[in-house]
Short mmCIF file of C-alpha atoms and ligand atoms in Angstrom, two decimals:
data_model
loop_
_atom_site.label_atom_id
_atom_site.label_comp_id
_atom_site.label_asym_id
_atom_site.label_seq_id
_atom_site.Cartn_x
_atom_site.Cartn_y
_atom_site.Cartn_z
CA UNK Q 931 -26.89 170.93 122.83
CA UNK Q 932 -30.44 172.31 123.74
CA UNK Q 933 -30.73 172.62 127.71
CA UNK Q 934 -33.39 170.33 129.68
CA UNK Q 935 -36.34 170.96 130.75
CA UNK Q 936 -37.20 170.49 134.18
CA UNK Q 937 -38.83 167.20 135.50
CA UNK Q 938 -42.80 167.29 134.67
CA UNK Q 939 -44.05 164.24 135.51
CA UNK Q 940 -43.90 161.46 138.78
CA UNK Q 941 -40.55 160.17 139.57
CA UNK Q 942 -41.88 156.24 139.54
CA UNK Q 943 -44.25 156.55 136.56
CA UNK Q 944 -41.70 154.13 134.78
CA UNK Q 945 -39.82 152.60 137.75
CA UNK Q 946 -39.20 148.54 136.55
CA UNK Q 947 -39.70 149.55 132.96
CA UNK Q 948 -36.35 149.31 130.24
CA UNK Q 949 -36.63 151.83 127.78
CA UNK Q 950 -35.19 152.45 124.24
CA UNK Q 951 -34.61 155.44 122.76
CA UNK Q 952 -33.35 155.43 119.46
CA UNK Q 953 -30.99 158.03 118.47
CA UNK Q 954 -31.28 159.11 121.94
CA UNK Q 955 -27.24 160.68 121.69
CA UNK Q 956 -28.71 164.50 120.61
CA UNK Q 957 -31.79 166.12 120.56
CA UNK Q 958 -35.39 164.80 120.97
CA UNK Q 959 -34.48 160.82 121.77
CA UNK Q 960 -31.60 162.62 124.02
CA UNK Q 961 -33.97 165.12 126.20
CA UNK Q 962 -36.10 162.10 125.94
CA UNK Q 963 -34.29 159.22 127.56
CA UNK Q 964 -32.99 161.65 130.08
CA UNK Q 965 -36.32 162.69 130.99
CA UNK Q 966 -37.21 158.38 131.46
CA UNK Q 967 -34.38 158.16 133.53
CA UNK Q 968 -35.31 160.95 135.79
CA UNK Q 969 -39.46 159.05 136.11
CA UNK Q 970 -37.46 155.87 136.82
CA UNK Q 971 -36.85 154.02 133.50
CA UNK Q 972 -34.00 152.14 132.96
CA UNK Q 973 -32.41 153.08 129.42
CA UNK Q 974 -30.71 151.94 125.97
CA UNK Q 975 -28.99 154.94 124.40
CA UNK Q 976 -28.84 153.58 120.05
CA UNK Q 977 -27.21 155.39 117.99
CA UNK Q 978 -23.79 155.37 115.54
CA UNK Q 979 -21.82 157.72 116.94
CA UNK Q 980 -20.98 156.41 120.52
CA UNK Q 981 -20.36 159.40 121.55
CA UNK Q 982 -22.89 161.06 122.40
CA UNK Q 983 -25.27 158.54 122.95
CA UNK Q 984 -22.05 157.32 125.87
CA UNK Q 985 -22.26 160.06 127.38
CA UNK Q 986 -26.17 160.59 127.59
CA UNK Q 987 -25.87 157.38 129.79
CA UNK Q 988 -22.92 158.64 131.80
CA UNK Q 989 -25.28 161.40 132.38
CA UNK Q 990 -28.69 158.86 133.12
CA UNK Q 991 -26.51 156.70 135.50
CA UNK Q 992 -25.15 160.12 137.03
CA UNK Q 993 -29.14 159.88 137.90
CA UNK Q 994 -28.98 156.24 139.80
CA UNK Q 995 -30.57 154.43 136.76
CA UNK Q 996 -28.99 151.91 134.77
CA UNK Q 997 -28.91 152.99 130.99
CA UNK Q 998 -26.09 150.88 128.27
CA UNK Q 999 -25.16 153.20 124.86
CA UNK Q 1000 -25.35 150.46 121.92
CA UNK Q 1001 -23.34 151.50 118.97
CA UNK Q 1002 -25.86 150.71 116.08
CA UNK Q 1003 -26.96 151.77 112.78
CA UNK Q 1004 -31.44 150.98 112.59
CA UNK Q 1005 -30.78 150.49 108.35
CA UNK Q 1006 -28.67 147.06 109.76
CA UNK Q 1007 -30.28 144.39 110.70
CA UNK Q 1008 -26.23 142.19 112.17
CA UNK Q 1009 -26.44 145.55 113.68
CA UNK Q 1010 -29.38 145.52 115.24
CA UNK Q 1011 -29.79 141.98 116.13
CA UNK Q 1012 -27.21 141.97 117.74
CA UNK Q 1013 -28.78 145.49 119.90
CA UNK Q 1014 -31.64 142.83 121.25
CA UNK Q 1015 -29.31 140.71 122.75
CA UNK Q 1016 -27.01 143.21 124.30
CA UNK Q 1017 -30.21 144.40 125.87
CA UNK Q 1018 -31.27 140.26 126.47
CA UNK Q 1019 -27.66 139.88 128.11
CA UNK Q 1020 -28.72 143.49 130.65
CA UNK Q 1021 -31.64 143.87 131.40
CA UNK Q 1022 -33.42 140.32 129.91
CA UNK Q 1023 -36.76 142.87 129.39
CA UNK Q 1024 -37.27 146.13 126.87
CA UNK Q 1025 -41.45 147.31 127.75
CA UNK Q 1026 -40.79 151.19 125.79
CA UNK Q 1027 -39.43 151.54 122.18
CA UNK Q 1028 -38.80 155.20 120.99
CA UNK Q 1029 -38.42 154.82 117.34
CA UNK Q 1030 -37.04 158.74 116.63
CA UNK Q 1031 -33.50 158.28 114.71
CA UNK Q 1032 -34.00 160.04 111.36
CA UNK Q 1033 -33.16 162.28 109.32
CA UNK Q 1034 -32.64 163.64 106.02
CA UNK Q 1035 -32.13 166.63 103.56
CA UNK Q 1036 -33.63 169.49 101.60
CA UNK Q 1037 -34.12 169.39 97.88
CA UNK Q 1038 -36.71 170.45 95.06
CA UNK Q 1039 -38.39 166.44 93.75
CA UNK Q 1040 -36.93 167.75 91.56
CA UNK Q 1041 -33.35 167.97 91.87
CA UNK Q 1042 -33.82 164.50 93.63
CA UNK Q 1043 -32.43 161.13 92.89
CA UNK Q 1044 -33.45 157.93 93.60
CA UNK Q 1045 -30.39 157.14 95.31
CA UNK Q 1046 -31.07 159.98 97.26
CA UNK Q 1047 -34.95 158.96 97.52
CA UNK Q 1048 -34.25 154.98 98.33
CA UNK Q 1049 -31.78 157.01 101.12
CA UNK Q 1050 -33.98 158.79 103.24
CA UNK Q 1051 -36.65 156.24 103.22
CA UNK Q 1052 -33.94 153.85 104.40
CA UNK Q 1053 -32.88 155.88 107.36
CA UNK Q 1054 -36.83 157.15 108.38
CA UNK Q 1055 -40.09 154.11 107.43
CA UNK Q 1056 -37.39 150.74 106.56
CA UNK Q 1057 -34.64 151.93 109.52
CA UNK Q 1058 -38.07 152.13 111.68
CA UNK Q 1059 -39.96 148.80 111.23
CA UNK Q 1060 -36.67 146.75 111.77
CA UNK Q 1061 -36.26 148.19 114.99
CA UNK Q 1062 -39.85 146.98 115.73
CA UNK Q 1063 -40.10 144.25 113.99
CA UNK Q 1064 -37.01 142.94 116.19
CA UNK Q 1065 -37.83 144.54 119.07
CA UNK Q 1066 -41.08 142.72 118.84
CA UNK Q 1067 -39.97 139.34 117.93
CA UNK Q 1068 -37.71 139.48 121.27
CA UNK Q 1069 -39.65 141.34 123.58
CA UNK Q 1070 -42.97 142.51 123.15
CA UNK Q 1071 -44.94 139.91 121.54
CA UNK Q 1072 -44.17 138.09 124.74
CA UNK Q 1073 -45.17 140.90 127.72
CA UNK Q 1074 -46.35 143.86 125.75
CA UNK Q 1075 -45.15 146.69 125.79
CA UNK Q 1076 -45.56 150.80 123.89
CA UNK Q 1077 -43.29 152.29 120.80
CA UNK Q 1078 -43.76 155.70 119.75
CA UNK Q 1079 -42.40 156.59 116.04
CA UNK Q 1080 -41.50 160.10 115.79
CA UNK Q 1081 -42.79 161.25 112.70
CA UNK Q 1082 -42.99 164.77 111.27
CA UNK Q 1083 -45.82 167.42 110.01
CA UNK Q 1084 -46.76 165.71 106.98
CA UNK Q 1085 -50.42 165.41 107.20
CA UNK Q 1086 -50.52 167.95 103.48
CA UNK Q 1087 -47.37 166.93 102.20
CA UNK Q 1088 -44.06 168.76 103.20
CA UNK Q 1089 -42.41 171.00 100.17
CA UNK Q 1090 -38.71 170.08 99.70
CA UNK Q 1091 -39.33 166.52 101.54
CA UNK Q 1092 -40.60 164.66 98.71
CA UNK Q 1093 -38.39 162.17 100.41
CA UNK Q 1094 -39.46 162.40 104.13
CA UNK Q 1095 -42.73 163.11 103.67
CA UNK Q 1096 -43.08 159.48 101.77
CA UNK Q 1097 -41.05 157.87 104.78
CA UNK Q 1098 -43.17 159.58 107.54
CA UNK Q 1099 -47.04 158.70 106.08
CA UNK Q 1100 -45.41 154.88 105.42
CA UNK Q 1101 -44.44 154.81 109.39
CA UNK Q 1102 -47.59 155.98 109.65
CA UNK Q 1103 -50.08 153.47 108.08
CA UNK Q 1104 -47.26 151.15 109.50
CA UNK Q 1105 -48.24 152.15 113.01
CA UNK Q 1106 -51.88 151.56 112.42
CA UNK Q 1107 -51.86 148.55 111.40
CA UNK Q 1108 -49.67 147.01 114.34
CA UNK Q 1109 -51.40 148.86 116.41
CA UNK Q 1110 -54.36 146.73 114.97
CA UNK Q 1111 -52.57 143.55 115.02
CA UNK Q 1112 -50.57 144.01 118.13
CA UNK Q 1113 -53.42 144.87 120.76
CA UNK Q 1114 -53.77 140.87 121.60
CA UNK Q 1115 -50.47 141.11 122.65
CA UNK Q 1116 -50.79 144.27 124.73
CA UNK Q 1117 -48.28 146.00 122.27
CA UNK Q 1118 -49.50 149.92 121.89
CA UNK Q 1119 -48.37 151.91 119.37
CA UNK Q 1120 -48.84 156.04 118.20
CA UNK Q 1121 -46.71 158.29 116.83
CA UNK Q 1122 -45.57 161.90 117.80
CA UNK Q 1123 -45.06 164.90 115.19
CA UNK Q 1124 -43.09 167.33 115.93
CA UNK Q 1125 -42.85 171.09 114.29
CA UNK Q 1126 -39.97 173.06 113.99
CA UNK Q 1127 -37.97 172.18 117.54
CA UNK Q 1128 -35.32 173.86 118.22
CA UNK Q 1129 -32.04 171.44 118.10
CA UNK Q 1130 -28.31 169.88 116.72
CA UNK Q 1131 -30.40 168.20 114.35
CA UNK Q 1132 -31.19 171.74 113.31
CA UNK Q 1133 -28.48 172.64 112.01
CA UNK Q 1134 -27.97 170.47 109.10
CA UNK Q 1135 -30.23 172.65 107.03
CA UNK Q 1136 -29.22 176.04 105.44
CA UNK Q 1137 -30.74 178.83 106.79
CA UNK Q 1138 -31.11 180.96 110.17
CA UNK Q 1139 -33.78 179.73 112.92
CA UNK Q 1140 -35.42 183.66 112.93
CA UNK Q 1141 -36.01 183.64 109.23
CA UNK Q 1142 -37.40 179.95 109.36
CA UNK Q 1143 -40.01 181.10 112.15
CA UNK Q 1144 -41.09 184.07 109.52
CA UNK Q 1145 -41.53 181.33 106.68
CA UNK Q 1146 -43.21 178.78 108.63
CA UNK Q 1147 -46.80 178.54 110.13
CA UNK Q 1148 -46.16 178.62 113.68
CA UNK Q 1149 -49.27 180.81 115.50
CA UNK Q 1150 -46.46 180.16 118.99
CA UNK Q 1151 -44.10 183.06 117.64
CA UNK Q 1152 -41.14 180.18 118.41
CA UNK Q 1153 -39.34 176.68 118.11
CA UNK Q 1154 -40.49 173.83 119.83
CA UNK Q 1155 -38.35 172.99 122.43
CA UNK Q 1156 -37.26 168.91 122.93
CA UNK Q 1157 -39.80 168.92 126.38
CA UNK Q 1158 -41.80 169.88 123.97
CA UNK Q 1159 -41.16 166.76 122.40
CA UNK Q 1160 -40.65 164.48 125.24
CA UNK Q 1161 -43.11 165.48 127.40
CA UNK Q 1162 -45.85 163.65 124.80
CA UNK Q 1163 -43.44 160.50 124.20
CA UNK Q 1164 -43.61 159.57 127.79
CA UNK Q 1165 -47.29 160.32 128.28
CA UNK Q 1166 -47.97 158.31 125.40
CA UNK Q 1167 -45.22 155.76 126.51
CA UNK Q 1168 -46.33 155.21 130.14
CA UNK Q 1169 -49.27 154.17 131.99
CA UNK Q 1170 -50.64 157.50 131.64
CA UNK Q 1171 -51.50 156.54 127.47
CA UNK Q 1172 -53.12 153.45 128.47
CA UNK Q 1173 -55.96 153.77 126.60
CA UNK Q 1174 -54.35 155.26 123.43
CA UNK Q 1175 -53.40 153.21 121.19
CA UNK Q 1176 -53.05 153.16 116.86
CA UNK Q 1177 -53.15 157.41 116.92
CA UNK Q 1178 -50.95 160.62 115.48
CA UNK Q 1179 -50.39 163.48 118.02
CA UNK Q 1180 -48.76 166.92 115.85
CA UNK Q 1181 -47.16 169.25 118.51
CA UNK Q 1182 -46.58 172.09 116.40
CA UNK Q 1183 -47.50 175.04 118.27
CA UNK Q 1184 -49.74 175.51 115.88
CA UNK Q 1185 -47.32 175.96 112.22
CA UNK Q 1186 -50.57 172.89 110.32
CA UNK Q 1187 -53.33 175.53 111.51
CA UNK Q 1188 -52.78 177.35 108.71
CA UNK Q 1189 -56.52 178.02 107.90
CA UNK Q 1190 -56.58 180.11 110.98
CA UNK Q 1191 -53.57 181.76 110.12
CA UNK Q 1192 -54.77 182.66 106.52
CA UNK Q 1193 -58.06 184.02 108.87
CA UNK Q 1194 -55.81 186.22 110.97
CA UNK Q 1195 -54.05 188.25 107.76
CA UNK Q 1196 -57.83 188.89 107.09
CA UNK Q 1197 -58.51 189.58 109.88
CA UNK Q 1198 -55.61 192.44 110.30
CA UNK Q 1199 -56.66 193.79 106.84
CA UNK Q 1200 -60.02 194.67 107.79
CA UNK Q 1201 -58.70 196.17 111.41
CA UNK Q 1202 -60.79 194.97 112.61
CA UNK Q 1203 -63.55 197.61 111.73
CA UNK Q 1204 -66.93 196.20 111.18
CA UNK Q 1205 -68.15 199.59 108.31
CA UNK Q 1206 -65.40 199.46 106.25
CA UNK Q 1207 -63.77 196.61 105.74
CA UNK Q 1208 -59.97 197.52 103.61
CA UNK Q 1209 -60.72 194.35 102.04
CA UNK Q 1210 -64.27 196.69 100.10
CA UNK Q 1211 -62.12 200.27 99.85
CA UNK Q 1212 -60.56 200.11 96.49
C1 8Z2 V 781 -35.11 175.02 104.70
C2 8Z2 V 781 -35.70 173.85 105.74
C3 8Z2 V 781 -35.23 173.81 106.85
C4 8Z2 V 781 -36.32 173.10 108.66
C5 8Z2 V 781 -36.81 171.80 107.75
C6 8Z2 V 781 -37.75 171.52 108.98
C7 8Z2 V 781 -39.03 170.91 109.14
C8 8Z2 V 781 -38.26 169.53 108.56
C9 8Z2 V 781 -38.43 168.59 110.18
C10 8Z2 V 781 -37.47 168.20 110.01
C11 8Z2 V 781 -36.73 168.20 110.26
C12 8Z2 V 781 -35.78 167.40 110.70
O1 8Z2 V 781 -35.23 166.31 110.64
S1 8Z2 V 781 -34.04 167.74 111.57
C13 8Z2 V 781 -32.38 166.81 111.78
C14 8Z2 V 781 -32.54 165.86 111.57
N1 8Z2 V 781 -31.64 165.28 111.34
C15 8Z2 V 781 -30.81 164.98 110.34
O2 8Z2 V 781 -31.93 165.48 109.00
C16 8Z2 V 781 -29.70 164.49 109.99
C17 8Z2 V 781 -28.99 165.22 108.36
N2 8Z2 V 781 -29.07 164.32 107.85
C18 8Z2 V 781 -28.79 163.51 107.14
O3 8Z2 V 781 -27.01 162.54 108.48
C19 8Z2 V 781 -28.55 162.30 106.16
O4 8Z2 V 781 -29.18 163.32 104.83
C20 8Z2 V 781 -29.07 160.57 105.76
C21 8Z2 V 781 -30.88 161.69 105.26
C22 8Z2 V 781 -28.88 160.57 106.61
C23 8Z2 V 781 -27.83 160.09 104.65
O5 8Z2 V 781 -26.99 160.55 105.33
P1 8Z2 V 781 -26.17 158.64 104.06
O6 8Z2 V 781 -24.41 158.25 104.78
O7 8Z2 V 781 -26.90 157.38 104.48
O8 8Z2 V 781 -26.20 159.11 102.60
P2 8Z2 V 781 -25.50 159.63 101.92
O9 8Z2 V 781 -24.01 158.77 101.78
O10 8Z2 V 781 -24.68 161.35 102.78
O11 8Z2 V 781 -25.58 160.06 100.86
C24 8Z2 V 781 -26.97 159.08 99.86
C25 8Z2 V 781 -27.30 159.32 98.83
O12 8Z2 V 781 -28.71 160.95 99.59
C26 8Z2 V 781 -28.66 161.85 98.36
N3 8Z2 V 781 -27.87 162.42 98.96
C27 8Z2 V 781 -27.75 162.47 101.24
N4 8Z2 V 781 -27.64 163.60 101.58
C28 8Z2 V 781 -27.76 164.74 100.67
C29 8Z2 V 781 -28.08 166.38 100.17
N5 8Z2 V 781 -27.43 167.24 100.88
N6 8Z2 V 781 -28.89 167.04 99.57
C30 8Z2 V 781 -29.04 165.88 97.89
N7 8Z2 V 781 -28.80 165.15 97.80
C31 8Z2 V 781 -27.91 164.02 98.70
C32 8Z2 V 781 -27.15 161.00 97.72
O13 8Z2 V 781 -27.92 160.98 96.81
C33 8Z2 V 781 -26.70 160.62 98.48
O14 8Z2 V 781 -25.74 159.74 96.92
P3 8Z2 V 781 -24.15 160.17 96.44
O15 8Z2 V 781 -24.73 161.29 95.87
O16 8Z2 V 781 -23.47 159.62 96.07
O17 8Z2 V 781 -23.58 160.55 97.99
N1 NDP V 782 -36.05 169.04 114.59
C1 NDP V 782 -37.29 169.12 114.37
O1 NDP V 782 -37.74 170.58 113.69
C2 NDP V 782 -37.38 168.03 113.52
C3 NDP V 782 -36.75 167.03 113.81
N2 NDP V 782 -37.56 165.59 113.16
C4 NDP V 782 -37.44 164.58 113.61
O2 NDP V 782 -37.62 163.97 115.10
C5 NDP V 782 -36.38 162.82 115.19
C6 NDP V 782 -35.07 163.63 116.03
O3 NDP V 782 -34.59 165.15 115.15
P1 NDP V 782 -33.31 165.48 115.88
O4 NDP V 782 -33.40 165.93 117.51
O5 NDP V 782 -34.39 167.34 116.09
O6 NDP V 782 -32.92 165.36 115.58
P2 NDP V 782 -31.17 165.12 115.71
O7 NDP V 782 -30.35 165.40 114.38
O8 NDP V 782 -30.61 165.59 116.74
O9 NDP V 782 -31.79 163.84 116.44
C7 NDP V 782 -31.53 162.80 114.68
C8 NDP V 782 -29.84 161.06 115.50
O10 NDP V 782 -30.85 159.83 114.90
C9 NDP V 782 -29.86 158.94 115.08
N3 NDP V 782 -29.17 158.59 113.59
C10 NDP V 782 -29.99 159.23 112.05
N4 NDP V 782 -29.82 157.94 111.57
C11 NDP V 782 -28.58 156.69 111.86
C12 NDP V 782 -29.41 155.62 112.11
N5 NDP V 782 -29.23 155.35 110.77
N6 NDP V 782 -29.25 154.84 113.01
C13 NDP V 782 -29.44 155.37 114.02
N7 NDP V 782 -29.17 155.88 114.67
C14 NDP V 782 -29.16 157.17 114.06
C15 NDP V 782 -28.31 160.25 115.18
O11 NDP V 782 -27.83 160.15 115.37
P3 NDP V 782 -25.91 159.21 114.46
O12 NDP V 782 -26.09 160.17 113.52
O13 NDP V 782 -24.87 159.18 115.56
O14 NDP V 782 -26.04 157.74 114.47
C16 NDP V 782 -29.38 161.62 115.74
O15 NDP V 782 -28.79 161.38 117.32
C17 NDP V 782 -35.99 162.98 113.72
O16 NDP V 782 -36.58 161.57 113.11
C18 NDP V 782 -36.60 164.00 112.40
O17 NDP V 782 -36.20 163.85 111.51
C19 NDP V 782 -39.44 165.75 113.01
C20 NDP V 782 -39.84 167.10 112.66
C21 NDP V 782 -38.76 167.98 112.96
#
């Protein structure tokens, strides 16, 4: 488990709010669920495996907030419906949804078959849609709320991840469409796109984190931590973000500043010499 960040927001920021975090048992979802509880929210922690979500709910209860862990696969509508009924019973309302659950595998597109593509679309796009529609139908179309999707930095594609690039691009378009259609119901929707964040989820990838740092284009020189992402999610979910909807927020340590990175290499090449630019020497 990654260490939790220090408390960053006012302890009453989310008082009287009920939040649901998918994938809340690990990584960024866990950090967000716990940080929301520290801000006064009651929290529903959702994921497939019982143990991590129960652990997270236990921590939240120790903080003095109400928490319920519900084992649910976001791809399965029947399980989602049961989860909604349980939330209605336990809390009676739901104000915040964080669509964080997701995952994929690295593969060159030429080696990806249709089943693999569909698997990742179902997990990341259809799962997020199903959760969003259920939460709107059961709660938010009646009393409003805030929905944040955790996506990925796919503005220029994501080599090795064509399936997830397609899914996350779909989530972005879905979010913007719903932000327009559901504004009249008091529902705000936004995306947070993490760069490379140190979580247990990264263990699924066959690459050493240090090697990854050399390969990526993060200008900070280190990976982000779970608190970098939970802070953005809480800002957007809470009254701090009350005038923000339909937005996508890249929290990536400058990983997508490709032009700035290229310019830095050029500056290194000329060694700050105006009279004798290295590029002209030979
Ligand atoms: C380097 C850069 C690092 C660094 C990367 C940094 C940038 C990336 C941004 C994102 C970072 C993160 O998300 S961080 C981590 C988040 N967590 C994860 O990614 C979790 C890891 N992934 C998974 O759990 C799974 O792969 C998941 C996608 C959910 C699918 O699980 P399921 O159990 O539903 O599916 P399975 O039954 O396993 O597989 C269904 C089919 O999918 C295909 N399939 C599944 N796994 C496959 C695999 N490894 N390789 C090929 N194909 C596969 C096959 O066609 C399978 O069918 P058959 O052939 O018939 O079996
Ligand atoms: N770490 C990074 O650098 C980046 C991560 N992301 C995305 O951010 C999100 C969080 O990732 P991170 O914290 O790193 O990784 P984790 O693997 O720790 O988190 C993913 C969580 O989602 C849950 N989950 C996955 N599939 C389902 C499903 N079908 N139904 C319910 N729950 C599910 C998992 O729990 P369980 O298996 O028990 O269901 C797990 O708790 C993911 O969507 C990820 O793809 C995006 C860009 C970069």
